[in-house]
Amino acid sequence: MSNKENYYLMHKNITVCLLSISPDGEMTLGAKSVDNIKHFPVGGKLNDSKFADWWKS
């Protein structure tokens, strides 16, 4: 059983990707919306590790 909660990363009212976040702050990126990838944060576009760095900042 996972304790992670699922959230959607949004840009205004545009769904960009699915996030799963555990109570201790561990984050996992889920499916990214191919149609809306241009709305993905600039600091996190390179890879999931860069996204985690962007998220922390």
CHARMM-style PDB file with segment names, atoms N, HN, CA, C and O in Angstrom:
ATOM      1  N   MET     1       0.838  -1.190   0.000  1.00  0.00      PROA
ATOM      2  CA  MET     1       0.000   0.000   0.000  1.00  0.00      PROA
ATOM      3  C   MET     1       0.878   1.247   0.000  1.00  0.00      PROA
ATOM      4  O   MET     1       1.803   1.355   0.806  1.00  0.00      PROA
ATOM      5  N   SER     2       0.599   2.178  -0.887  1.00  0.00      PROA
ATOM      6  HN  SER     2      -0.151   2.090  -1.542  1.00  0.00      PROA
ATOM      7  CA  SER     2       1.379   3.398  -1.008  1.00  0.00      PROA
ATOM      8  C   SER     2       0.711   4.520  -0.227  1.00  0.00      PROA
ATOM      9  O   SER     2      -0.512   4.664  -0.233  1.00  0.00      PROA
ATOM     10  N   ASN     3       1.535   5.304   0.440  1.00  0.00      PROA
ATOM     11  HN  ASN     3       2.528   5.187   0.444  1.00  0.00      PROA
ATOM     12  CA  ASN     3       1.020   6.467   1.160  1.00  0.00      PROA
ATOM     13  C   ASN     3       1.097   7.729   0.325  1.00  0.00      PROA
ATOM     14  O   ASN     3       0.807   8.820   0.816  1.00  0.00      PROA
ATOM     15  N   LYS     4       1.485   7.590  -0.930  1.00  0.00      PROA
ATOM     16  HN  LYS     4       1.721   6.704  -1.329  1.00  0.00      PROA
ATOM     17  CA  LYS     4       1.623   8.758  -1.782  1.00  0.00      PROA
ATOM     18  C   LYS     4       0.263   9.293  -2.204  1.00  0.00      PROA
ATOM     19  O   LYS     4      -0.678   8.541  -2.459  1.00  0.00      PROA
ATOM     20  N   GLU     5       0.195  10.606  -2.268  1.00  0.00      PROA
ATOM     21  HN  GLU     5       0.960  11.216  -2.061  1.00  0.00      PROA
ATOM     22  CA  GLU     5      -0.992  11.294  -2.759  1.00  0.00      PROA
ATOM     23  C   GLU     5      -0.713  11.744  -4.185  1.00  0.00      PROA
ATOM     24  O   GLU     5       0.407  12.143  -4.502  1.00  0.00      PROA
ATOM     25  N   ASN     6      -1.710  11.682  -5.033  1.00  0.00      PROA
ATOM     26  HN  ASN     6      -2.620  11.358  -4.775  1.00  0.00      PROA
ATOM     27  CA  ASN     6      -1.560  12.105  -6.421  1.00  0.00      PROA
ATOM     28  C   ASN     6      -2.107  13.511  -6.606  1.00  0.00      PROA
ATOM     29  O   ASN     6      -3.159  13.869  -6.077  1.00  0.00      PROA
ATOM     30  N   TYR     7      -1.360  14.298  -7.376  1.00  0.00      PROA
ATOM     31  HN  TYR     7      -0.505  14.007  -7.806  1.00  0.00      PROA
ATOM     32  CA  TYR     7      -1.730  15.674  -7.679  1.00  0.00      PROA
ATOM     33  C   TYR     7      -1.458  15.928  -9.158  1.00  0.00      PROA
ATOM     34  O   TYR     7      -0.673  15.217  -9.786  1.00  0.00      PROA
ATOM     35  N   TYR     8      -2.099  16.925  -9.694  1.00  0.00      PROA
ATOM     36  HN  TYR     8      -2.736  17.503  -9.184  1.00  0.00      PROA
ATOM     37  CA  TYR     8      -1.813  17.358 -11.050  1.00  0.00      PROA
ATOM     38  C   TYR     8      -1.025  18.658 -11.000  1.00  0.00      PROA
ATOM     39  O   TYR     8      -1.396  19.595 -10.292  1.00  0.00      PROA
ATOM     40  N   LEU     9       0.070  18.706 -11.760  1.00  0.00      PROA
ATOM     41  HN  LEU     9       0.372  17.945 -12.334  1.00  0.00      PROA
ATOM     42  CA  LEU     9       0.805  19.951 -11.935  1.00  0.00      PROA
ATOM     43  C   LEU     9       0.050  20.735 -12.997  1.00  0.00      PROA
ATOM     44  O   LEU     9      -0.193  20.245 -14.100  1.00  0.00      PROA
ATOM     45  N   MET    10      -0.310  21.951 -12.648  1.00  0.00      PROA
ATOM     46  HN  MET    10      -0.112  22.349 -11.752  1.00  0.00      PROA
ATOM     47  CA  MET    10      -1.123  22.769 -13.541  1.00  0.00      PROA
ATOM     48  C   MET    10      -0.366  24.032 -13.938  1.00  0.00      PROA
ATOM     49  O   MET    10       0.481  24.521 -13.191  1.00  0.00      PROA
ATOM     50  N   HSD    11      -0.674  24.543 -15.097  1.00  0.00      PROA
ATOM     51  HN  HSD    11      -1.362  24.147 -15.704  1.00  0.00      PROA
ATOM     52  CA  HSD    11      -0.280  25.879 -15.518  1.00  0.00      PROA
ATOM     53  C   HSD    11      -1.583  26.611 -15.785  1.00  0.00      PROA
ATOM     54  O   HSD    11      -2.216  26.443 -16.828  1.00  0.00      PROA
ATOM     55  N   LYS    12      -1.961  27.420 -14.824  1.00  0.00      PROA
ATOM     56  HN  LYS    12      -1.447  27.557 -13.977  1.00  0.00      PROA
ATOM     57  CA  LYS    12      -3.286  28.039 -14.800  1.00  0.00      PROA
ATOM     58  C   LYS    12      -4.334  26.916 -14.810  1.00  0.00      PROA
ATOM     59  O   LYS    12      -4.430  26.175 -13.831  1.00  0.00      PROA
ATOM     60  N   ASN    13      -5.105  26.770 -15.863  1.00  0.00      PROA
ATOM     61  HN  ASN    13      -5.028  27.372 -16.658  1.00  0.00      PROA
ATOM     62  CA  ASN    13      -6.119  25.711 -15.918  1.00  0.00      PROA
ATOM     63  C   ASN    13      -5.737  24.591 -16.888  1.00  0.00      PROA
ATOM     64  O   ASN    13      -6.599  23.839 -17.342  1.00  0.00      PROA
ATOM     65  N   ILE    14      -4.437  24.483 -17.206  1.00  0.00      PROA
ATOM     66  HN  ILE    14      -3.736  25.094 -16.837  1.00  0.00      PROA
ATOM     67  CA  ILE    14      -3.940  23.480 -18.145  1.00  0.00      PROA
ATOM     68  C   ILE    14      -3.194  22.392 -17.377  1.00  0.00      PROA
ATOM     69  O   ILE    14      -2.225  22.682 -16.676  1.00  0.00      PROA
ATOM     70  N   THR    15      -3.635  21.152 -17.505  1.00  0.00      PROA
ATOM     71  HN  THR    15      -4.422  20.917 -18.075  1.00  0.00      PROA
ATOM     72  CA  THR    15      -2.975  20.021 -16.853  1.00  0.00      PROA
ATOM     73  C   THR    15      -1.676  19.705 -17.582  1.00  0.00      PROA
ATOM     74  O   THR    15      -1.668  19.500 -18.796  1.00  0.00      PROA
ATOM     75  N   VAL    16      -0.567  19.668 -16.820  1.00  0.00      PROA
ATOM     76  HN  VAL    16      -0.574  19.834 -15.834  1.00  0.00      PROA
ATOM     77  CA  VAL    16       0.741  19.438 -17.420  1.00  0.00      PROA
ATOM     78  C   VAL    16       1.249  18.029 -17.133  1.00  0.00      PROA
ATOM     79  O   VAL    16       1.750  17.365 -18.041  1.00  0.00      PROA
ATOM     80  N   CYS    17       1.133  17.563 -15.901  1.00  0.00      PROA
ATOM     81  HN  CYS    17       0.726  18.103 -15.164  1.00  0.00      PROA
ATOM     82  CA  CYS    17       1.548  16.191 -15.584  1.00  0.00      PROA
ATOM     83  C   CYS    17       0.974  15.762 -14.239  1.00  0.00      PROA
ATOM     84  O   CYS    17       0.428  16.564 -13.481  1.00  0.00      PROA
ATOM     85  N   LEU    18       1.117  14.487 -13.977  1.00  0.00      PROA
ATOM     86  HN  LEU    18       1.560  13.835 -14.593  1.00  0.00      PROA
ATOM     87  CA  LEU    18       0.684  13.893 -12.717  1.00  0.00      PROA
ATOM     88  C   LEU    18       1.879  13.804 -11.782  1.00  0.00      PROA
ATOM     89  O   LEU    18       2.965  13.405 -12.202  1.00  0.00      PROA
ATOM     90  N   LEU    19       1.691  14.172 -10.517  1.00  0.00      PROA
ATOM     91  HN  LEU    19       0.809  14.496 -10.176  1.00  0.00      PROA
ATOM     92  CA  LEU    19       2.725  14.069  -9.491  1.00  0.00      PROA
ATOM     93  C   LEU    19       2.222  13.165  -8.381  1.00  0.00      PROA
ATOM     94  O   LEU    19       1.040  13.187  -8.037  1.00  0.00      PROA
ATOM     95  N   SER    20       3.122  12.371  -7.824  1.00  0.00      PROA
ATOM     96  HN  SER    20       4.082  12.353  -8.103  1.00  0.00      PROA
ATOM     97  CA  SER    20       2.814  11.607  -6.623  1.00  0.00      PROA
ATOM     98  C   SER    20       3.780  12.085  -5.547  1.00  0.00      PROA
ATOM     99  O   SER    20       4.992  12.107  -5.761  1.00  0.00      PROA
ATOM    100  N   ILE    21       3.246  12.466  -4.395  1.00  0.00      PROA
ATOM    101  HN  ILE    21       2.261  12.447  -4.221  1.00  0.00      PROA
ATOM    102  CA  ILE    21       4.072  12.998  -3.319  1.00  0.00      PROA
ATOM    103  C   ILE    21       3.776  12.225  -2.041  1.00  0.00      PROA
ATOM    104  O   ILE    21       2.623  12.084  -1.636  1.00  0.00      PROA
ATOM    105  N   SER    22       4.852  11.721  -1.407  1.00  0.00      PROA
ATOM    106  HN  SER    22       5.789  11.836  -1.736  1.00  0.00      PROA
ATOM    107  CA  SER    22       4.720  10.978  -0.164  1.00  0.00      PROA
ATOM    108  C   SER    22       4.671  11.962   1.009  1.00  0.00      PROA
ATOM    109  O   SER    22       5.039  13.125   0.846  1.00  0.00      PROA
ATOM    110  N   PRO    23       4.225  11.520   2.180  1.00  0.00      PROA
ATOM    111  CA  PRO    23       4.173  12.392   3.345  1.00  0.00      PROA
ATOM    112  C   PRO    23       5.536  12.988   3.724  1.00  0.00      PROA
ATOM    113  O   PRO    23       5.597  14.068   4.311  1.00  0.00      PROA
ATOM    114  N   ASP    24       6.623  12.290   3.392  1.00  0.00      PROA
ATOM    115  HN  ASP    24       6.574  11.412   2.915  1.00  0.00      PROA
ATOM    116  CA  ASP    24       7.951  12.823   3.714  1.00  0.00      PROA
ATOM    117  C   ASP    24       8.524  13.687   2.588  1.00  0.00      PROA
ATOM    118  O   ASP    24       9.680  14.106   2.666  1.00  0.00      PROA
ATOM    119  N   GLY    25       7.743  13.961   1.548  1.00  0.00      PROA
ATOM    120  HN  GLY    25       6.804  13.621   1.484  1.00  0.00      PROA
ATOM    121  CA  GLY    25       8.141  14.877   0.489  1.00  0.00      PROA
ATOM    122  C   GLY    25       8.762  14.242  -0.740  1.00  0.00      PROA
ATOM    123  O   GLY    25       9.143  14.949  -1.673  1.00  0.00      PROA
ATOM    124  N   GLU    26       8.872  12.906  -0.759  1.00  0.00      PROA
ATOM    125  HN  GLU    26       8.562  12.332  -0.001  1.00  0.00      PROA
ATOM    126  CA  GLU    26       9.411  12.249  -1.945  1.00  0.00      PROA
ATOM    127  C   GLU    26       8.423  12.399  -3.092  1.00  0.00      PROA
ATOM    128  O   GLU    26       7.239  12.091  -2.958  1.00  0.00      PROA
ATOM    129  N   MET    27       8.930  12.876  -4.217  1.00  0.00      PROA
ATOM    130  HN  MET    27       9.892  13.127  -4.326  1.00  0.00      PROA
ATOM    131  CA  MET    27       8.057  13.156  -5.353  1.00  0.00      PROA
ATOM    132  C   MET    27       8.418  12.265  -6.528  1.00  0.00      PROA
ATOM    133  O   MET    27       9.592  12.009  -6.796  1.00  0.00      PROA
ATOM    134  N   THR    28       7.399  11.800  -7.219  1.00  0.00      PROA
ATOM    135  HN  THR    28       6.446  12.008  -7.002  1.00  0.00      PROA
ATOM    136  CA  THR    28       7.572  11.016  -8.434  1.00  0.00      PROA
ATOM    137  C   THR    28       6.723  11.650  -9.519  1.00  0.00      PROA
ATOM    138  O   THR    28       5.532  11.893  -9.328  1.00  0.00      PROA
ATOM    139  N   LEU    29       7.346  11.917 -10.664  1.00  0.00      PROA
ATOM    140  HN  LEU    29       8.314  11.719 -10.820  1.00  0.00      PROA
ATOM    141  CA  LEU    29       6.593  12.432 -11.799  1.00  0.00      PROA
ATOM    142  C   LEU    29       5.880  11.289 -12.487  1.00  0.00      PROA
ATOM    143  O   LEU    29       6.454  10.223 -12.711  1.00  0.00      PROA
ATOM    144  N   GLY    30       4.643  11.520 -12.812  1.00  0.00      PROA
ATOM    145  HN  GLY    30       4.177  12.386 -12.630  1.00  0.00      PROA
ATOM    146  CA  GLY    30       3.878  10.523 -13.540  1.00  0.00      PROA
ATOM    147  C   GLY    30       3.795  10.904 -15.000  1.00  0.00      PROA
ATOM    148  O   GLY    30       4.724  11.499 -15.546  1.00  0.00      PROA
ATOM    149  N   ALA    31       2.716  10.574 -15.617  1.00  0.00      PROA
ATOM    150  HN  ALA    31       1.961  10.091 -15.173  1.00  0.00      PROA
ATOM    151  CA  ALA    31       2.517  10.823 -17.043  1.00  0.00      PROA
ATOM    152  C   ALA    31       2.509  12.320 -17.334  1.00  0.00      PROA
ATOM    153  O   ALA    31       1.811  13.101 -16.687  1.00  0.00      PROA
ATOM    154  N   LYS    32       3.304  12.687 -18.324  1.00  0.00      PROA
ATOM    155  HN  LYS    32       3.870  12.053 -18.850  1.00  0.00      PROA
ATOM    156  CA  LYS    32       3.324  14.076 -18.774  1.00  0.00      PROA
ATOM    157  C   LYS    32       2.376  14.204 -19.953  1.00  0.00      PROA
ATOM    158  O   LYS    32       2.290  13.314 -20.799  1.00  0.00      PROA
ATOM    159  N   SER    33       1.673  15.312 -19.998  1.00  0.00      PROA
ATOM    160  HN  SER    33       1.743  16.035 -19.311  1.00  0.00      PROA
ATOM    161  CA  SER    33       0.765  15.565 -21.115  1.00  0.00      PROA
ATOM    162  C   SER    33       1.575  16.003 -22.329  1.00  0.00      PROA
ATOM    163  O   SER    33       2.121  17.105 -22.347  1.00  0.00      PROA
ATOM    164  N   VAL    34       1.652  15.155 -23.330  1.00  0.00      PROA
ATOM    165  HN  VAL    34       1.208  14.259 -23.315  1.00  0.00      PROA
ATOM    166  CA  VAL    34       2.418  15.472 -24.536  1.00  0.00      PROA
ATOM    167  C   VAL    34       1.852  16.722 -25.203  1.00  0.00      PROA
ATOM    168  O   VAL    34       2.605  17.550 -25.718  1.00  0.00      PROA
ATOM    169  N   ASP    35       0.545  16.858 -25.195  1.00  0.00      PROA
ATOM    170  HN  ASP    35      -0.066  16.186 -24.777  1.00  0.00      PROA
ATOM    171  CA  ASP    35      -0.087  18.013 -25.824  1.00  0.00      PROA
ATOM    172  C   ASP    35       0.228  19.320 -25.098  1.00  0.00      PROA
ATOM    173  O   ASP    35       0.211  20.389 -25.709  1.00  0.00      PROA
ATOM    174  N   ASN    36       0.515  19.239 -23.806  1.00  0.00      PROA
ATOM    175  HN  ASN    36       0.529  18.371 -23.310  1.00  0.00      PROA
ATOM    176  CA  ASN    36       0.717  20.446 -23.010  1.00  0.00      PROA
ATOM    177  C   ASN    36       2.149  20.602 -22.503  1.00  0.00      PROA
ATOM    178  O   ASN    36       2.388  21.388 -21.586  1.00  0.00      PROA
ATOM    179  N   ILE    37       3.103  19.875 -23.077  1.00  0.00      PROA
ATOM    180  HN  ILE    37       2.908  19.237 -23.822  1.00  0.00      PROA
ATOM    181  CA  ILE    37       4.480  19.908 -22.590  1.00  0.00      PROA
ATOM    182  C   ILE    37       5.081  21.316 -22.659  1.00  0.00      PROA
ATOM    183  O   ILE    37       5.989  21.637 -21.892  1.00  0.00      PROA
ATOM    184  N   LYS    38       4.592  22.144 -23.556  1.00  0.00      PROA
ATOM    185  HN  LYS    38       3.854  21.884 -24.180  1.00  0.00      PROA
ATOM    186  CA  LYS    38       5.107  23.517 -23.642  1.00  0.00      PROA
ATOM    187  C   LYS    38       4.787  24.315 -22.378  1.00  0.00      PROA
ATOM    188  O   LYS    38       5.374  25.373 -22.152  1.00  0.00      PROA
ATOM    189  N   HSD    39       3.874  23.825 -21.560  1.00  0.00      PROA
ATOM    190  HN  HSD    39       3.397  22.965 -21.743  1.00  0.00      PROA
ATOM    191  CA  HSD    39       3.508  24.491 -20.315  1.00  0.00      PROA
ATOM    192  C   HSD    39       4.283  23.944 -19.116  1.00  0.00      PROA
ATOM    193  O   HSD    39       4.099  24.414 -17.993  1.00  0.00      PROA
ATOM    194  N   PHE    40       5.143  22.961 -19.347  1.00  0.00      PROA
ATOM    195  HN  PHE    40       5.292  22.579 -20.259  1.00  0.00      PROA
ATOM    196  CA  PHE    40       5.964  22.394 -18.277  1.00  0.00      PROA
ATOM    197  C   PHE    40       6.945  23.463 -17.805  1.00  0.00      PROA
ATOM    198  O   PHE    40       7.424  24.239 -18.631  1.00  0.00      PROA
ATOM    199  N   PRO    41       7.266  23.538 -16.511  1.00  0.00      PROA
ATOM    200  CA  PRO    41       8.177  24.579 -16.016  1.00  0.00      PROA
ATOM    201  C   PRO    41       9.522  24.549 -16.749  1.00  0.00      PROA
ATOM    202  O   PRO    41      10.098  23.483 -16.966  1.00  0.00      PROA
ATOM    203  N   VAL    42      10.006  25.721 -17.121  1.00  0.00      PROA
ATOM    204  HN  VAL    42       9.538  26.586 -16.944  1.00  0.00      PROA
ATOM    205  CA  VAL    42      11.264  25.831 -17.858  1.00  0.00      PROA
ATOM    206  C   VAL    42      12.400  25.172 -17.094  1.00  0.00      PROA
ATOM    207  O   VAL    42      13.216  24.473 -17.695  1.00  0.00      PROA
ATOM    208  N   GLY    43      12.474  25.377 -15.778  1.00  0.00      PROA
ATOM    209  HN  GLY    43      11.811  25.944 -15.290  1.00  0.00      PROA
ATOM    210  CA  GLY    43      13.557  24.808 -14.979  1.00  0.00      PROA
ATOM    211  C   GLY    43      13.506  23.311 -14.836  1.00  0.00      PROA
ATOM    212  O   GLY    43      14.476  22.719 -14.364  1.00  0.00      PROA
ATOM    213  N   GLY    44      12.427  22.672 -15.220  1.00  0.00      PROA
ATOM    214  HN  GLY    44      11.640  23.153 -15.605  1.00  0.00      PROA
ATOM    215  CA  GLY    44      12.290  21.235 -15.040  1.00  0.00      PROA
ATOM    216  C   GLY    44      12.139  20.448 -16.316  1.00  0.00      PROA
ATOM    217  O   GLY    44      11.860  19.250 -16.268  1.00  0.00      PROA
ATOM    218  N   LYS    45      12.316  21.085 -17.454  1.00  0.00      PROA
ATOM    219  HN  LYS    45      12.543  22.058 -17.493  1.00  0.00      PROA
ATOM    220  CA  LYS    45      12.058  20.414 -18.730  1.00  0.00      PROA
ATOM    221  C   LYS    45      13.098  19.373 -19.110  1.00  0.00      PROA
ATOM    222  O   LYS    45      12.797  18.479 -19.901  1.00  0.00      PROA
ATOM    223  N   LEU    46      14.308  19.457 -18.577  1.00  0.00      PROA
ATOM    224  HN  LEU    46      14.552  20.183 -17.934  1.00  0.00      PROA
ATOM    225  CA  LEU    46      15.367  18.577 -19.049  1.00  0.00      PROA
ATOM    226  C   LEU    46      15.163  17.128 -18.652  1.00  0.00      PROA
ATOM    227  O   LEU    46      15.264  16.237 -19.495  1.00  0.00      PROA
ATOM    228  N   ASN    47      14.875  16.877 -17.373  1.00  0.00      PROA
ATOM    229  HN  ASN    47      14.793  17.601 -16.689  1.00  0.00      PROA
ATOM    230  CA  ASN    47      14.648  15.509 -16.897  1.00  0.00      PROA
ATOM    231  C   ASN    47      14.010  15.551 -15.519  1.00  0.00      PROA
ATOM    232  O   ASN    47      13.831  16.627 -14.947  1.00  0.00      PROA
ATOM    233  N   ASP    48      13.667  14.388 -14.985  1.00  0.00      PROA
ATOM    234  HN  ASP    48      13.813  13.514 -15.450  1.00  0.00      PROA
ATOM    235  CA  ASP    48      12.966  14.334 -13.695  1.00  0.00      PROA
ATOM    236  C   ASP    48      13.820  14.884 -12.565  1.00  0.00      PROA
ATOM    237  O   ASP    48      13.290  15.488 -11.633  1.00  0.00      PROA
ATOM    238  N   SER    49      15.139  14.686 -12.630  1.00  0.00      PROA
ATOM    239  HN  SER    49      15.569  14.195 -13.388  1.00  0.00      PROA
ATOM    240  CA  SER    49      16.037  15.206 -11.597  1.00  0.00      PROA
ATOM    241  C   SER    49      16.033  16.732 -11.607  1.00  0.00      PROA
ATOM    242  O   SER    49      15.978  17.365 -10.552  1.00  0.00      PROA
ATOM    243  N   LYS    50      16.091  17.315 -12.791  1.00  0.00      PROA
ATOM    244  HN  LYS    50      16.136  16.801 -13.648  1.00  0.00      PROA
ATOM    245  CA  LYS    50      16.039  18.774 -12.906  1.00  0.00      PROA
ATOM    246  C   LYS    50      14.696  19.310 -12.430  1.00  0.00      PROA
ATOM    247  O   LYS    50      14.624  20.391 -11.846  1.00  0.00      PROA
ATOM    248  N   PHE    51      13.635  18.553 -12.681  1.00  0.00      PROA
ATOM    249  HN  PHE    51      13.693  17.675 -13.155  1.00  0.00      PROA
ATOM    250  CA  PHE    51      12.316  18.959 -12.204  1.00  0.00      PROA
ATOM    251  C   PHE    51      12.298  18.983 -10.678  1.00  0.00      PROA
ATOM    252  O   PHE    51      11.765  19.917 -10.079  1.00  0.00      PROA
ATOM    253  N   ALA    52      12.876  17.966 -10.048  1.00  0.00      PROA
ATOM    254  HN  ALA    52      13.309  17.208 -10.535  1.00  0.00      PROA
ATOM    255  CA  ALA    52      12.924  17.914  -8.584  1.00  0.00      PROA
ATOM    256  C   ALA    52      13.695  19.100  -8.033  1.00  0.00      PROA
ATOM    257  O   ALA    52      13.297  19.675  -7.020  1.00  0.00      PROA
ATOM    258  N   ASP    53      14.794  19.478  -8.682  1.00  0.00      PROA
ATOM    259  HN  ASP    53      15.117  19.011  -9.505  1.00  0.00      PROA
ATOM    260  CA  ASP    53      15.542  20.660  -8.257  1.00  0.00      PROA
ATOM    261  C   ASP    53      14.692  21.918  -8.392  1.00  0.00      PROA
ATOM    262  O   ASP    53      14.685  22.771  -7.504  1.00  0.00      PROA
ATOM    263  N   TRP    54      13.967  22.028  -9.524  1.00  0.00      PROA
ATOM    264  HN  TRP    54      13.972  21.335 -10.245  1.00  0.00      PROA
ATOM    265  CA  TRP    54      13.097  23.178  -9.725  1.00  0.00      PROA
ATOM    266  C   TRP    54      12.025  23.220  -8.643  1.00  0.00      PROA
ATOM    267  O   TRP    54      11.740  24.283  -8.092  1.00  0.00      PROA
ATOM    268  N   TRP    55      11.440  22.084  -8.342  1.00  0.00      PROA
ATOM    269  HN  TRP    55      11.672  21.221  -8.790  1.00  0.00      PROA
ATOM    270  CA  TRP    55      10.369  21.996  -7.345  1.00  0.00      PROA
ATOM    271  C   TRP    55      10.860  22.472  -5.976  1.00  0.00      PROA
ATOM    272  O   TRP    55      10.163  23.213  -5.281  1.00  0.00      PROA
ATOM    273  N   LYS    56      12.063  22.041  -5.597  1.00  0.00      PROA
ATOM    274  HN  LYS    56      12.629  21.440  -6.161  1.00  0.00      PROA
ATOM    275  CA  LYS    56      12.619  22.416  -4.289  1.00  0.00      PROA
ATOM    276  C   LYS    56      12.900  23.907  -4.196  1.00  0.00      PROA
ATOM    277  O   LYS    56      12.817  24.494  -3.117  1.00  0.00      PROA
ATOM    278  N   SER    57      13.235  24.521  -5.333  1.00  0.00      PROA
ATOM    279  HN  SER    57      13.303  24.043  -6.210  1.00  0.00      PROA
ATOM    280  CA  SER    57      13.560  25.943  -5.295  1.00  0.00      PROA
ATOM    281  C   SER    57      12.303  26.775  -5.217  1.00  0.00      PROA
ATOM    282  OT1 SER    57      12.377  28.003  -5.177  1.00  0.00      PROA
TER     283      SER     57
END
